[in-house]
Amino acid sequence: MTTYAPLTLHVPEPAVRPGGTPDFSNVKIPKAGAVPRPDIDVDPESIRDLAFSIIRVLNRNGEAAGPWAGLLTDEELVEGMRHMMTLRTFDARMLIAQRQGKTSFYMQHLGEEAISCAFRKALSPGDMNFPTYRQAGLLIADGYSMVDMMCQVYSNSRDPLKGRQLPVMYSSKEHGFFTISGNLATQYVQAVGWAMASAICNDTKVAAAWIGDGSTAESDFHAALVFASTYKAPVILNIVNNQWAISTFQGIARGGSGTFAARGLGFGIPSLRVDGNDYLAVYAVAKWAIERARLNLGPTLVEYVTYRVGAHSTSDDPSAYRPKTESDAWPLGDPIIRLKNHLIMRGAWSDERHKQAEAEILDTVIAAQKEAESYGTLHAGGKPSARDMFDGVYAEMPPHLRRQRQQAGV
Amino acid sequence: MTTYAPLTLHVPEPAVRPGGTPDFSNVKIPKAGAVPRPDIDVDPESIRDLAFSIIRVLNRNGEAAGPWAGLLTDEELVEGMRHMMTLRTFDARMLIAQRQGKTSFYMQHLGEEAISCAFRKALSPGDMNFPTYRQAGLLIADGYSMVDMMCQVYSNSRDPLKGRQLPVMYSSKEHGFFTISGNLATQYVQAVGWAMASAICNDTKVAAAWIGDGSTAESDFHAALVFASTYKAPVILNIVNNQWAISTFQGIARGGSGTFAARGLGFGIPSLRVDGNDYLAVYAVAKWAIERARLNLGPTLVEYVTYRVGAHSTSDDPSAYRPKTESDAWPLGDPIIRLKNHLIMRGAWSDERHKQAEAEILDTVIAAQKEAESYGTLHAGGKPSARDMFDGVYAEMPPHLRRQRQQAGV
Amino acid sequence: MPRMTMIEAIRDAMDVMMARDQRVVVFGEDVGYFGGVFRCTAGLQQKYGKTRCFDAPINEAGIVGAAIGMASYGLHPCIEIQFADYMYPAYDQIVSEAARLRYRSNGEFTCPLVIRMPTGGGIFGGQTHSQSPEALFTHVSGLKTVVPSNPYDAKGLLIAAIEDPDPVIFLEPKRLYNGPFDGHHDRPITPWSKNDLGEVPSGHFTLPLGKASIVREGAAVTVLAYGTMVYVAQAAAAETGVDAEIIDLRTLLPLDMETITASIKKTGRCVIVHEATLTSGFGAELAALVQEACFFQLEAPIARVTGWDTPYPHAQEWDYFPGPARVGRALVETMEA
Amino acid sequence: MPRMTMIEAIRDAMDVMMARDQRVVVFGEDVGYFGGVFRCTAGLQQKYGKTRCFDAPINEAGIVGAAIGMASYGLHPCIEIQFADYMYPAYDQIVSEAARLRYRSNGEFTCPLVIRMPTGGGIFGGQTHSQSPEALFTHVSGLKTVVPSNPYDAKGLLIAAIEDPDPVIFLEPKRLYNGPFDGHHDRPITPWSKNDLGEVPSGHFTLPLGKASIVREGAAVTVLAYGTMVYVAQAAAAETGVDAEIIDLRTLLPLDMETITASIKKTGRCVIVHEATLTSGFGAELAALVQEACFFQLEAPIARVTGWDTPYPHAQEWDYFPGPARVGRALVETMEA
Ligand SMILES: Cc1ncc(C[n+]2csc(CCOP(=O)(O)OP(=O)(O)O)c2C)c(N)n1
Ligand SMILES: Cc1ncc(C[n+]2csc(CCOP(=O)(O)OP(=O)(O)O)c2C)c(N)n1
Ligand SMILES: [Mg+2]
Ligand SMILES: [Mg+2]
């Protein structure tokens, strides 16, 4: 009989840890424009390789290249850039506010702004997103009131959610933004159910599910893919791969598959990877996937390759687990700078206009913040009442809750 | 703006329902011997097509063909056939016993005998199976006492599990057979954990996880693949695709992927499909996968293509949801007949020897049954005590349970 | 009035609602073409088409999760979990999502969803086909929990549940599907066709969620029970001769404390019966509430008769099941205390 | 004796056990290189290598499921669920598998497994970082449930849990990680380094699972509490002047009924305090047991002071949290009843 060497457990590790030199040489990045654009009714089997590539439009010179380019006008691109800048400014202000003790917690989008901002523009009114906590761009790009957002962050007297939810867990039916759950991945399959309902009702609305790289490991991810695949639900299954899940690098969730998009292959779902820091590429792929859904061709899985430049949340300090300069080494650059360069190259933008826009946006955000703070912050000023705490557990308050509210004396 | 046609929900349906003519023309069956046998350390990416083919050894003429053939001696094959015949006879007797009211419930293997019987022979002592309720061949082929199995089925005074478990939910650590759970899929990821433990301890034992086609839809299936892929656990991930999950055809679990083996592709796990009614093919593929695991090359996913000829369980009547003659039309034949023909062709067997073996086996099974029944059946004769019910909830009985046992007066 | 089994009454409730309301959809494992392993949805796919009644993949989290998405869209899903023992994979979706959707979105998104599941033992189903997990639902704010004990109630309560704007857990004691069962497993069984409670109005009618029913009036001791235990309690009262007032709770949450309190103020004694394990079972909550509301009227400790704190065994089913002998003993002891 | 925070004591318990026993492995989300979001496992990977302490994918069912497989192999996993609020996806593995392995295999396969999870509110964590799901564990036969309230207990109980041959749920009140907390959120916080209970022996020692501790002797009323509520109860007693005997249960299951009963037979009154929602909370079981064991000694209804039956809100955290004012009121009312 053969004798075998002892087994050993493989525990994946990121290439570099604090103290080391950032290294993304393992991230294979195809040239902008290199990946073909398949027909909308393509056989998923024939585009398996798209799950292992990266669809890119903007090249290093800021030019738009290839078959996925050419969908947006200058005005639309300028608007897109304003959305991203607004989101970044919003984040910066709320981070400071949190540090000032005006709220308990905040989560920013730094480096990932293109994804939610561009995706929103590819949707139609009536469509529904089932977002995670890192897609506020869906709201900004749809014109949701920043004051309302801030009131939610502050849990103040005008908080649309009456102080019940953790900051950034927004909800806006009107803006196609499903109430965020703090529990990871749970909403991925709800998005599929919502899309199935649209099909059952013979409507034309589509749903977009959102999840992070780390959260694809959750079992609800599987439930979503099974249901989407079986019932060909009109849903876009978005995976935002920002390389990190708190302190855990994406290799722990991804394991031996080269990419997260590969997960879709086992379900016969067309699975694409896209440069998540490229507004044009995100928009183009989103458009393609949304069109497929709306034409009843079923689900599409999209992996957005990006990098979480900031901390996971205000409770996190990434210098404990990754090199401080890792984000500088990230090869896909910054989504705002890349779009800015493209617009300048197109002659539709300039450094001065950019500075001016920055100033304007800062003013707008500060004005919103002033207004929001006039309605209170977490520990000061107006706040939701204790009575609000008892409302809305049920449509009609049952006797035991009424009794408890009485006991609470509110 | 484009106007879109109303969406519609796609609900998959089997090709035929009762009243229709069975039709398996959609099942593409490659020739025996046609599928190559990759090197044991093959790059999973390079054998993706194996997830869409079927590895077969025995052809229509009963010959063994191709690169997966030639692993077993005549004696081993005869032994394998005896195991399958024993399992089939065991099932037949227990089915009758259930109908006679000697137990509450039974589940048979009809048509699927090759899978567990052949797989067990490819394992080594110390390896562990995490089976479902349809792999009793793992016990039969390992020489576990049929009397003990029957005592479990009867929940009698000699039931090794003291009447606590539903019939067929065997447990035998000695025979590498993990205690079966009535809950589907839960044990798939436990198998991965067990395999990880073997690697953590630098042992050389491997684990085999088992699941049915329908149960791959469960979320724990995903958990298992994620953990197996990430930690390269020494585990074989078996999927028994017998076409049905109670009344539900496999298309509901499978959705748009062509096969169940395809599920492994998204995890970088080598994924093979094999003719589950071909003892030689099952053995060969099991051997390959087990060798990979033991050489620390990580997990392998194997889909066994077979057909559940009998009812799901004694509580089920399949004529309500599929044509009565569907099993006759099943293109992969019967595992016992196919192995018998092969052995006869090899000159190692004959019709007479087969009949004789049948008679011998029946005698052995009847003798075991007599002995088992002498220890009681569910409603008559010896039975586990009510005291047994209170034991083993914890290693040591806590005070509240002692009090309850007292109250019960046992 | 037509006579129905509990299965037929449940099916009829869904049938009535699917006919009245396009928003009602039904799905679950084996519920489509086949009509469910207990046949509760038989014929519905044929009648309403396969986009309103269909088979689901075996993924309870997915079934509930997809249903939540549908409910938030505006549908009213009425879904089946094949056995209550298999609801655990869906527990996160139920607790963290269905139950809190309305609250956390301040009413923007709601979840009108009914989750049906067969519950309880008495059919030799062993550990994984016998459980009674009601206490795991009553602990969760935002859920309602219903346990009918007869065909009439089952239909009226199920229609009310489907019409309810919030998630309702609908637990169906499977031992009652075909007839009442008083725990005397060795005696012949009476089908619902021979029982008045098998008389079920056709068409639409509802029973309010949150109203108990007094199934036996009595002066000596109040028995709180639901599901199968309602019949066991009746047998125990008959056999011991204890003049028990037996209350069938029907809805565990919201709970009909008015009816309970009134009865105990009258009798001064209380016995609680359920099939689930004792510790942290729903009986604990009942005992806590009763002693709080009726402390000064109580003349004896509140007794609980329940399943033991062990998994539900296969062979020892009748040792585990809280049958009429055990309930009877508790009645007598409570009278003597 | 060294002074430790509760985090350090918990880490020390794992450290001691990993050094003594090769079978002890530690894993969970972010517990490897980084050492856990609450830093409970900091340094363990460095010390014991990454096959004994490692990061897990974000899949709680997978974490528990894999750990069950490891435990059945012979390891003693001590795993972390990042917040108790995220244990629901693993609930099936805990209830249907870990808890029943020994029973259903008649002892052939066992599950020596500790599942640690931070629990409770008080850190503005909102609905999904504040829950106290202990009652969902105490209802499940086969599990033990432990809730330490200070560094000393945390270490002794965690070592006992790791050495236990059966699955133990180890709930860590996160509000106590860095110091005791009596509910006066507007007052400065005392760290464990200034508290005697922060004195923790180095090396190996255990406290038995199933033994409560009397943290304040008193004659007027017995308070049953655990975790954070132990300090709230102490504050309430001090502030109302009610001579309460306060029992820190430490282990909910097995429960130390002896200590409880002895105290209530002495005081004749009982107030139960927990942070979890009221209905079907563990307080219900306590009330049911107490009224059963001490019916004839009780002079007033048993009161429960708990979180309300709503999700744990963000802004209204201190309206939800059962603070010293509410507990004090219950003490006074119970004395006056
Ligand atoms: C069910 C569940 N488990 C764990 C957590 C704690 N948690 C919050 S965010 C997070 C990391 C998520 O990473 P990823 O999915 O990559 O998203 P990202 O934060 O990078 O956008 C974890 C583990 C949670 N919220 N829910
Ligand atoms: C979690 C869970 N859900 C549902 C069931 C009920 N159930 C038992 S067997 C079965 C069908 C399983 O089909 P498959 O996985 O194909 O295995 P097969 O019976 O064909 O071998 C179902 C739905 C269960 N046992 N556990
Ligand atoms: Mg991430
Ligand atoms: Mg099957």
PDB file of N, CA and C in Angstrom, chain C residues 212-243:
ATOM      1  N   ALA C 212     -59.130  33.519  21.643  1.00  0.00           N
ATOM      2  CA  ALA C 212     -59.151  32.122  22.065  1.00  0.00           C
ATOM      3  C   ALA C 212     -60.585  31.596  22.048  1.00  0.00           C
ATOM      4  N   SER C 213     -60.731  30.284  22.229  1.00  0.00           N
ATOM      5  CA  SER C 213     -62.091  29.764  22.347  1.00  0.00           C
ATOM      6  C   SER C 213     -62.164  28.799  23.521  1.00  0.00           C
ATOM      7  N   ILE C 214     -63.268  28.880  24.266  1.00  0.00           N
ATOM      8  CA  ILE C 214     -63.435  27.976  25.409  1.00  0.00           C
ATOM      9  C   ILE C 214     -64.106  26.719  24.886  1.00  0.00           C
ATOM     10  N   VAL C 215     -63.382  25.617  24.893  1.00  0.00           N
ATOM     11  CA  VAL C 215     -63.946  24.404  24.296  1.00  0.00           C
ATOM     12  C   VAL C 215     -64.665  23.543  25.325  1.00  0.00           C
ATOM     13  N   ARG C 216     -64.416  23.824  26.588  1.00  0.00           N
ATOM     14  CA  ARG C 216     -65.154  23.115  27.645  1.00  0.00           C
ATOM     15  C   ARG C 216     -65.255  24.069  28.808  1.00  0.00           C
ATOM     16  N   GLU C 217     -66.459  24.322  29.270  1.00  0.00           N
ATOM     17  CA  GLU C 217     -66.601  25.193  30.432  1.00  0.00           C
ATOM     18  C   GLU C 217     -66.419  24.373  31.693  1.00  0.00           C
ATOM     19  N   GLY C 218     -65.876  25.001  32.702  1.00  0.00           N
ATOM     20  CA  GLY C 218     -65.637  24.276  33.950  1.00  0.00           C
ATOM     21  C   GLY C 218     -65.327  25.269  35.041  1.00  0.00           C
ATOM     22  N   ALA C 219     -65.340  24.800  36.255  1.00  0.00           N
ATOM     23  CA  ALA C 219     -65.184  25.717  37.379  1.00  0.00           C
ATOM     24  C   ALA C 219     -63.957  25.431  38.225  1.00  0.00           C
ATOM     25  N   ALA C 220     -63.348  24.256  38.033  1.00  0.00           N
ATOM     26  CA  ALA C 220     -62.332  23.824  38.989  1.00  0.00           C
ATOM     27  C   ALA C 220     -60.931  24.286  38.634  1.00  0.00           C
ATOM     28  N   VAL C 221     -60.592  24.224  37.370  1.00  0.00           N
ATOM     29  CA  VAL C 221     -59.232  24.525  36.950  1.00  0.00           C
ATOM     30  C   VAL C 221     -59.265  24.929  35.484  1.00  0.00           C
ATOM     31  N   THR C 222     -58.408  25.867  35.121  1.00  0.00           N
ATOM     32  CA  THR C 222     -58.337  26.301  33.731  1.00  0.00           C
ATOM     33  C   THR C 222     -57.191  25.564  33.036  1.00  0.00           C
ATOM     34  N   VAL C 223     -57.494  24.985  31.897  1.00  0.00           N
ATOM     35  CA  VAL C 223     -56.429  24.361  31.103  1.00  0.00           C
ATOM     36  C   VAL C 223     -56.168  25.228  29.877  1.00  0.00           C
ATOM     37  N   LEU C 224     -54.911  25.616  29.691  1.00  0.00           N
ATOM     38  CA  LEU C 224     -54.526  26.359  28.498  1.00  0.00           C
ATOM     39  C   LEU C 224     -53.842  25.390  27.542  1.00  0.00           C
ATOM     40  N   ALA C 225     -54.409  25.288  26.348  1.00  0.00           N
ATOM     41  CA  ALA C 225     -53.874  24.323  25.390  1.00  0.00           C
ATOM     42  C   ALA C 225     -54.055  24.854  23.979  1.00  0.00           C
ATOM     43  N   TYR C 226     -53.431  24.193  23.024  1.00  0.00           N
ATOM     44  CA  TYR C 226     -53.622  24.536  21.611  1.00  0.00           C
ATOM     45  C   TYR C 226     -53.242  23.331  20.771  1.00  0.00           C
ATOM     46  N   GLY C 227     -53.758  23.293  19.578  1.00  0.00           N
ATOM     47  CA  GLY C 227     -53.452  22.184  18.675  1.00  0.00           C
ATOM     48  C   GLY C 227     -53.938  20.859  19.236  1.00  0.00           C
ATOM     49  N   THR C 228     -53.142  19.838  19.017  1.00  0.00           N
ATOM     50  CA  THR C 228     -53.515  18.485  19.421  1.00  0.00           C
ATOM     51  C   THR C 228     -53.875  18.402  20.907  1.00  0.00           C
ATOM     52  N   MET C 229     -53.199  19.208  21.708  1.00  0.00           N
ATOM     53  CA  MET C 229     -53.369  19.109  23.154  1.00  0.00           C
ATOM     54  C   MET C 229     -54.773  19.500  23.623  1.00  0.00           C
ATOM     55  N   VAL C 230     -55.509  20.187  22.777  1.00  0.00           N
ATOM     56  CA  VAL C 230     -56.885  20.529  23.127  1.00  0.00           C
ATOM     57  C   VAL C 230     -57.698  19.249  23.352  1.00  0.00           C
ATOM     58  N   TYR C 231     -57.464  18.247  22.515  1.00  0.00           N
ATOM     59  CA  TYR C 231     -58.217  16.994  22.637  1.00  0.00           C
ATOM     60  C   TYR C 231     -57.691  16.135  23.765  1.00  0.00           C
ATOM     61  N   VAL C 232     -56.373  16.190  23.954  1.00  0.00           N
ATOM     62  CA  VAL C 232     -55.791  15.441  25.060  1.00  0.00           C
ATOM     63  C   VAL C 232     -56.350  15.983  26.388  1.00  0.00           C
ATOM     64  N   ALA C 233     -56.434  17.301  26.477  1.00  0.00           N
ATOM     65  CA  ALA C 233     -56.962  17.911  27.699  1.00  0.00           C
ATOM     66  C   ALA C 233     -58.419  17.508  27.917  1.00  0.00           C
ATOM     67  N   GLN C 234     -59.172  17.473  26.827  1.00  0.00           N
ATOM     68  CA  GLN C 234     -60.576  17.074  26.968  1.00  0.00           C
ATOM     69  C   GLN C 234     -60.689  15.641  27.467  1.00  0.00           C
ATOM     70  N   ALA C 235     -59.857  14.768  26.908  1.00  0.00           N
ATOM     71  CA  ALA C 235     -59.880  13.376  27.368  1.00  0.00           C
ATOM     72  C   ALA C 235     -59.498  13.298  28.849  1.00  0.00           C
ATOM     73  N   ALA C 236     -58.475  14.060  29.225  1.00  0.00           N
ATOM     74  CA  ALA C 236     -58.004  14.017  30.614  1.00  0.00           C
ATOM     75  C   ALA C 236     -59.098  14.494  31.566  1.00  0.00           C
ATOM     76  N   ALA C 237     -59.785  15.550  31.165  1.00  0.00           N
ATOM     77  CA  ALA C 237     -60.867  16.055  32.019  1.00  0.00           C
ATOM     78  C   ALA C 237     -61.970  15.008  32.148  1.00  0.00           C
ATOM     79  N   ALA C 238     -62.342  14.439  31.025  1.00  0.00           N
ATOM     80  CA  ALA C 238     -63.401  13.426  31.041  1.00  0.00           C
ATOM     81  C   ALA C 238     -63.000  12.245  31.916  1.00  0.00           C
ATOM     82  N   GLU C 239     -61.750  11.825  31.793  1.00  0.00           N
ATOM     83  CA  GLU C 239     -61.309  10.607  32.473  1.00  0.00           C
ATOM     84  C   GLU C 239     -61.069  10.802  33.969  1.00  0.00           C
ATOM     85  N   THR C 240     -60.648  12.009  34.337  1.00  0.00           N
ATOM     86  CA  THR C 240     -60.419  12.251  35.770  1.00  0.00           C
ATOM     87  C   THR C 240     -61.663  12.790  36.450  1.00  0.00           C
ATOM     88  N   GLY C 241     -62.592  13.277  35.638  1.00  0.00           N
ATOM     89  CA  GLY C 241     -63.778  13.888  36.225  1.00  0.00           C
ATOM     90  C   GLY C 241     -63.513  15.268  36.801  1.00  0.00           C
ATOM     91  N   VAL C 242     -62.346  15.805  36.584  1.00  0.00           N
ATOM     92  CA  VAL C 242     -62.045  17.154  37.070  1.00  0.00           C
ATOM     93  C   VAL C 242     -62.809  18.160  36.208  1.00  0.00           C
ATOM     94  N   ASP C 243     -63.482  19.093  36.850  1.00  0.00           N
ATOM     95  CA  ASP C 243     -64.333  20.037  36.123  1.00  0.00           C
ATOM     96  C   ASP C 243     -63.484  21.167  35.518  1.00  0.00           C
TER      97      ASP C 243
END
